[in-house]
Tab-separated table of C-alpha atoms in Angstrom:
chain	number	residue	atom	x	y	z
A	81	LYS	CA	0.053	0.010	0.021
A	82	ALA	CA	1.562	3.309	-1.027
A	83	GLY	CA	2.170	5.812	1.655
A	84	VAL	CA	1.517	9.530	1.840
A	85	THR	CA	3.373	11.236	-1.060
A	86	GLN	CA	4.491	14.908	-0.883
A	87	THR	CA	5.937	16.915	-3.691
A	88	PRO	CA	8.270	18.535	-4.065
A	89	ARG	CA	10.750	17.371	-1.404
A	90	TYR	CA	12.762	20.604	-1.404
A	91	LEU	CA	11.942	24.118	-2.513
A	92	ILE	CA	13.723	27.401	-2.451
A	93	LYS	CA	11.880	30.649	-2.794
A	94	THR	CA	12.477	34.305	-2.114
A	95	ARG	CA	10.490	36.651	0.106
A	96	GLY	CA	7.231	37.871	-1.424
A	97	GLN	CA	6.728	34.917	-3.707
A	98	GLN	CA	4.118	32.277	-3.329
A	99	VAL	CA	4.355	28.532	-3.206
A	100	THR	CA	2.032	25.532	-3.668
A	101	LEU	CA	2.807	22.178	-2.001
A	102	SER	CA	1.112	18.978	-2.907
A	103	CYS	CA	0.037	15.830	-0.939
A	104	SER	CA	-1.350	12.514	-2.134
A	105	PRO	CA	-2.926	10.596	0.808
A	106	ILE	CA	-3.059	6.877	1.355
A	107	SER	CA	-5.691	5.327	-0.833
A	108	GLY	CA	-8.974	5.363	1.014
A	109	HIS	CA	-8.008	8.090	3.476
A	110	ARG	CA	-10.345	11.053	3.306
A	111	SER	CA	-8.796	13.185	6.085
A	112	VAL	CA	-5.734	15.208	5.108
A	113	SER	CA	-3.925	17.414	7.599
A	114	TRP	CA	-1.021	19.834	7.202
A	115	TYR	CA	1.654	20.732	9.769
A	116	GLN	CA	4.575	23.059	9.966
A	117	GLN	CA	7.647	21.903	11.757
A	118	THR	CA	10.382	24.293	12.843
A	119	PRO	CA	13.279	23.619	15.284
A	120	GLY	CA	12.135	23.834	18.784
A	121	GLN	CA	8.437	24.244	17.870
A	122	GLY	CA	7.438	20.723	17.205
A	123	LEU	CA	4.609	20.161	14.732
A	124	GLN	CA	2.229	23.136	14.532
A	125	PHE	CA	-1.202	22.223	13.071
A	126	LEU	CA	-2.200	24.253	9.987
A	127	PHE	CA	-5.517	22.771	8.829
A	128	GLU	CA	-7.414	19.628	8.116
A	129	TYR	CA	-9.538	18.710	5.145
A	130	PHE	CA	-12.136	16.010	4.952
A	131	SER	CA	-14.202	15.331	1.755
A	132	GLU	CA	-13.063	18.581	0.120
A	133	THR	CA	-14.152	20.689	3.229
A	134	GLN	CA	-11.837	22.380	5.639
A	135	ARG	CA	-12.944	20.929	8.998
A	136	ASN	CA	-10.455	22.525	11.334
A	137	LYS	CA	-7.841	25.326	11.227
A	138	GLY	CA	-4.879	26.193	13.361
A	139	ASN	CA	-3.569	29.644	14.372
A	140	PHE	CA	-1.792	30.600	11.178
A	141	PRO	CA	-2.295	33.847	9.135
A	142	GLY	CA	-4.493	33.927	6.092
A	143	ARG	CA	-1.444	33.690	3.855
A	144	PHE	CA	-1.690	29.981	4.526
A	145	SER	CA	-4.528	28.255	2.662
A	146	GLY	CA	-5.319	24.899	1.356
A	147	ARG	CA	-7.814	22.842	-0.559
A	148	GLN	CA	-8.734	19.176	-1.188
A	149	PHE	CA	-9.867	17.645	-4.410
A	150	SER	CA	-12.462	14.945	-4.993
A	151	ASN	CA	-9.784	12.252	-5.043
A	152	SER	CA	-8.607	13.424	-1.548
A	153	ARG	CA	-5.399	14.859	-2.885
A	154	SER	CA	-4.582	18.171	-1.149
A	155	GLU	CA	-2.634	21.217	-1.874
A	156	MET	CA	-1.375	23.950	0.498
A	157	ASN	CA	-0.556	27.459	-0.635
A	158	VAL	CA	1.460	30.095	1.046
A	159	SER	CA	1.403	33.613	-0.395
A	160	THR	CA	3.764	36.593	0.186
A	161	LEU	CA	6.389	34.424	1.599
A	162	GLU	CA	8.334	35.557	4.723
A	163	LEU	CA	11.770	34.377	6.066
A	164	GLY	CA	9.988	32.838	9.054
A	165	ASP	CA	8.011	30.448	6.678
A	166	SER	CA	11.202	28.451	6.236
A	167	ALA	CA	10.271	25.072	7.677
A	168	LEU	CA	9.411	21.569	6.956
A	169	TYR	CA	5.810	21.144	5.887
A	170	LEU	CA	4.200	17.800	6.616
A	171	CYS	CA	1.032	16.300	5.373
A	172	ALA	CA	-0.695	13.473	7.089
A	173	SER	CA	-3.661	11.342	6.163
A	174	SER	CA	-6.087	9.209	8.125
A	175	LEU	CA	-9.328	7.272	7.675
A	176	ASP	CA	-11.170	9.763	9.838
A	177	GLU	CA	-10.941	11.655	13.146
A	178	ASN	CA	-9.277	10.060	16.066
A	179	GLN	CA	-7.500	7.627	13.882
A	180	PRO	CA	-3.643	7.490	13.771
A	181	GLN	CA	-2.273	9.854	11.152
A	182	HIS	CA	0.232	8.621	8.535
A	183	PHE	CA	2.716	11.188	7.522
A	184	GLY	CA	4.604	11.958	4.322
A	185	ASP	CA	8.263	12.786	4.290
A	186	GLY	CA	7.584	16.488	4.023
A	187	THR	CA	8.542	19.353	1.855
A	188	ARG	CA	11.434	21.419	3.108
A	189	LEU	CA	10.834	25.063	2.218
A	190	SER	CA	13.666	27.504	2.437
A	191	ILE	CA	13.089	31.283	1.980
A	192	LEU	CA	15.966	33.393	0.968
B	49	ASP	CA	0.285	28.213	24.970
B	50	GLN	CA	1.806	24.780	24.747
B	51	GLN	CA	-0.891	22.344	25.642
B	52	VAL	CA	1.369	19.274	25.189
B	53	LYS	CA	4.814	19.458	26.643
B	54	GLN	CA	7.806	17.254	26.354
B	55	ASN	CA	10.165	18.874	28.851
B	56	SER	CA	13.248	16.672	28.018
B	57	PRO	CA	14.663	17.757	24.697
B	58	SER	CA	17.151	14.712	24.685
B	59	LEU	CA	17.679	11.410	26.351
B	60	SER	CA	20.628	8.948	26.148
B	61	VAL	CA	20.199	5.296	27.138
B	62	GLN	CA	22.425	2.292	27.001
B	63	GLU	CA	21.460	-0.447	24.604
B	64	GLY	CA	19.207	-3.126	26.337
B	65	ARG	CA	18.063	-0.792	29.018
B	66	ILE	CA	14.708	0.866	29.350
B	67	SER	CA	13.942	4.134	27.712
B	68	ILE	CA	11.348	6.287	29.390
B	69	LEU	CA	9.963	9.331	27.435
B	70	ASN	CA	7.552	11.637	29.152
B	71	CYS	CA	4.811	13.928	28.022
B	72	ASP	CA	2.525	16.311	30.005
B	73	TYR	CA	-0.629	17.980	28.904
B	74	THR	CA	-2.849	20.749	30.293
B	75	ASN	CA	-6.176	20.255	28.599
B	76	SER	CA	-8.313	17.803	30.536
B	77	MET	CA	-10.561	17.400	27.450
B	78	PHE	CA	-7.906	15.457	25.597
B	79	ASP	CA	-9.160	11.882	25.179
B	80	TYR	CA	-6.803	10.308	22.699
B	81	PHE	CA	-3.003	10.212	22.809
B	82	LEU	CA	-0.442	9.024	20.410
B	83	TRP	CA	3.273	8.569	20.056
B	84	TYR	CA	5.234	8.997	16.825
B	85	LYS	CA	8.929	8.373	15.919
B	86	LYS	CA	10.724	10.454	13.492
B	87	TYR	CA	14.039	9.827	11.749
B	88	PRO	CA	15.914	12.532	9.902
B	89	ALA	CA	14.597	13.363	6.480
B	90	GLU	CA	11.537	11.280	7.079
B	91	GLY	CA	7.965	11.950	8.168
B	92	PRO	CA	6.828	10.925	11.667
B	93	THR	CA	5.798	7.277	11.949
B	94	PHE	CA	2.960	6.276	14.225
B	95	LEU	CA	4.046	4.001	17.099
B	96	ILE	CA	1.333	3.468	19.573
B	97	SER	CA	-1.863	5.138	20.911
B	98	ILE	CA	-4.096	5.145	23.987
B	99	SER	CA	-7.522	6.124	24.674
B	100	SER	CA	-8.442	8.017	27.881
B	101	ILE	CA	-10.563	5.109	28.971
B	102	LYS	CA	-7.375	3.108	29.478
B	103	ASP	CA	-4.209	3.601	31.567
B	104	LYS	CA	-1.942	1.224	29.680
B	105	ASN	CA	-1.443	-0.056	26.130
B	106	GLU	CA	1.271	-2.410	25.049
B	107	ASP	CA	2.654	-3.224	21.643
B	108	GLY	CA	5.739	-5.370	21.561
B	109	ARG	CA	8.672	-3.411	23.102
B	110	PHE	CA	6.506	-0.293	23.364
B	111	THR	CA	4.195	0.492	26.287
B	112	VAL	CA	2.337	3.726	26.825
B	113	PHE	CA	1.059	4.697	30.335
B	114	LEU	CA	-1.567	7.254	30.974
B	115	ASN	CA	-2.092	9.024	34.257
B	116	LYS	CA	-5.140	11.158	33.741
B	117	SER	CA	-5.155	12.700	37.189
B	118	ALA	CA	-1.543	13.974	36.791
B	119	LYS	CA	-2.236	14.722	32.974
B	120	HIS	CA	0.838	12.741	32.141
B	121	LEU	CA	1.742	9.991	29.732
B	122	SER	CA	4.895	8.127	29.144
B	123	LEU	CA	6.355	5.826	26.635
B	124	HIS	CA	8.473	2.900	27.761
B	125	ILE	CA	10.807	1.116	25.297
B	126	VAL	CA	12.177	-2.159	26.602
B	127	PRO	CA	14.774	-3.337	25.668
B	128	SER	CA	16.135	-0.204	23.844
B	129	GLN	CA	17.951	-0.819	20.586
B	130	PRO	CA	20.243	1.424	18.545
B	131	GLY	CA	17.563	1.563	15.816
B	132	ASP	CA	15.254	3.213	18.305
B	133	SER	CA	17.462	6.407	18.135
B	134	ALA	CA	15.157	9.063	16.703
B	135	VAL	CA	12.994	11.979	17.765
B	136	TYR	CA	9.835	10.975	19.566
B	137	PHE	CA	6.676	13.105	19.606
B	138	CYS	CA	3.630	12.790	21.779
B	139	ALA	CA	0.342	14.111	20.470
B	140	ALA	CA	-3.211	14.564	21.925
B	141	SER	CA	-6.585	15.143	20.519
B	142	SER	CA	-10.016	16.036	21.769
B	143	GLU	CA	-13.318	16.973	20.281
B	144	PHE	CA	-13.586	20.703	20.220
B	145	THR	CA	-16.803	22.638	20.112
B	146	SER	CA	-16.825	22.411	16.301
B	147	GLY	CA	-17.189	18.698	16.666
B	148	THR	CA	-13.997	17.983	14.885
B	149	TYR	CA	-10.687	16.670	16.120
B	150	LYS	CA	-7.260	17.987	15.748
B	151	TYR	CA	-3.947	16.780	17.011
B	152	ILE	CA	-1.762	18.823	19.314
B	153	PHE	CA	1.933	17.772	19.208
B	154	GLY	CA	4.690	18.158	21.768
B	155	THR	CA	8.119	19.555	20.754
B	156	GLY	CA	9.761	16.198	20.667
B	157	THR	CA	12.468	14.313	22.590
B	158	ARG	CA	15.614	13.099	20.858
B	159	LEU	CA	16.463	9.584	22.044
B	160	LYS	CA	19.914	8.276	21.541
B	161	VAL	CA	20.472	4.524	22.266
B	162	LEU	CA	24.160	3.835	22.963
B	163	ALA	CA	25.654	0.535	21.701
């Protein structure tokens, strides 16, 4: 069974640009969550999608947005990039709520 | 406000001995707890979970203990192996007023098992 796939693995952008990250969940999983990981901060929850609807949202500015498609694939977009957005962005999928989440290997975003 | 805390950033243990990783939480509404292991350049891997109706769950070398009155959970690894060297995250979830769940993660503990 294929795991969660995130593309690209690495990305370098400059301040002010925007970026789109992609996540393909495990087949059959309808819940997709996004996290930001920075040194010393652990995993910070961004948002969760289920059946193309955003079910929950963390405390991030509106520059961070996402969507989910009918095949459960999800994208995350960050606009007007700032230096502080440099982080590892992780996507996780699960069958539904309160089920273990399965993570992809992440996209490492560096802002210059 | 860090609702899930892992106060030890690192831990070193001799191979074959017990590793004990600790996690504290502040929200008494949390009812489901998980442990993840993360190797460098890989995403976290689910290890073991426990529901708030239990106080212990075991899976092979891994046992999670939950003390609800102290709002504390711990992960025991016995015996520890060099391959267990990784960063371990605890996570908790609860049903918020919106009726949906989300996971709150701790900041992680780096475990090093010495051969």
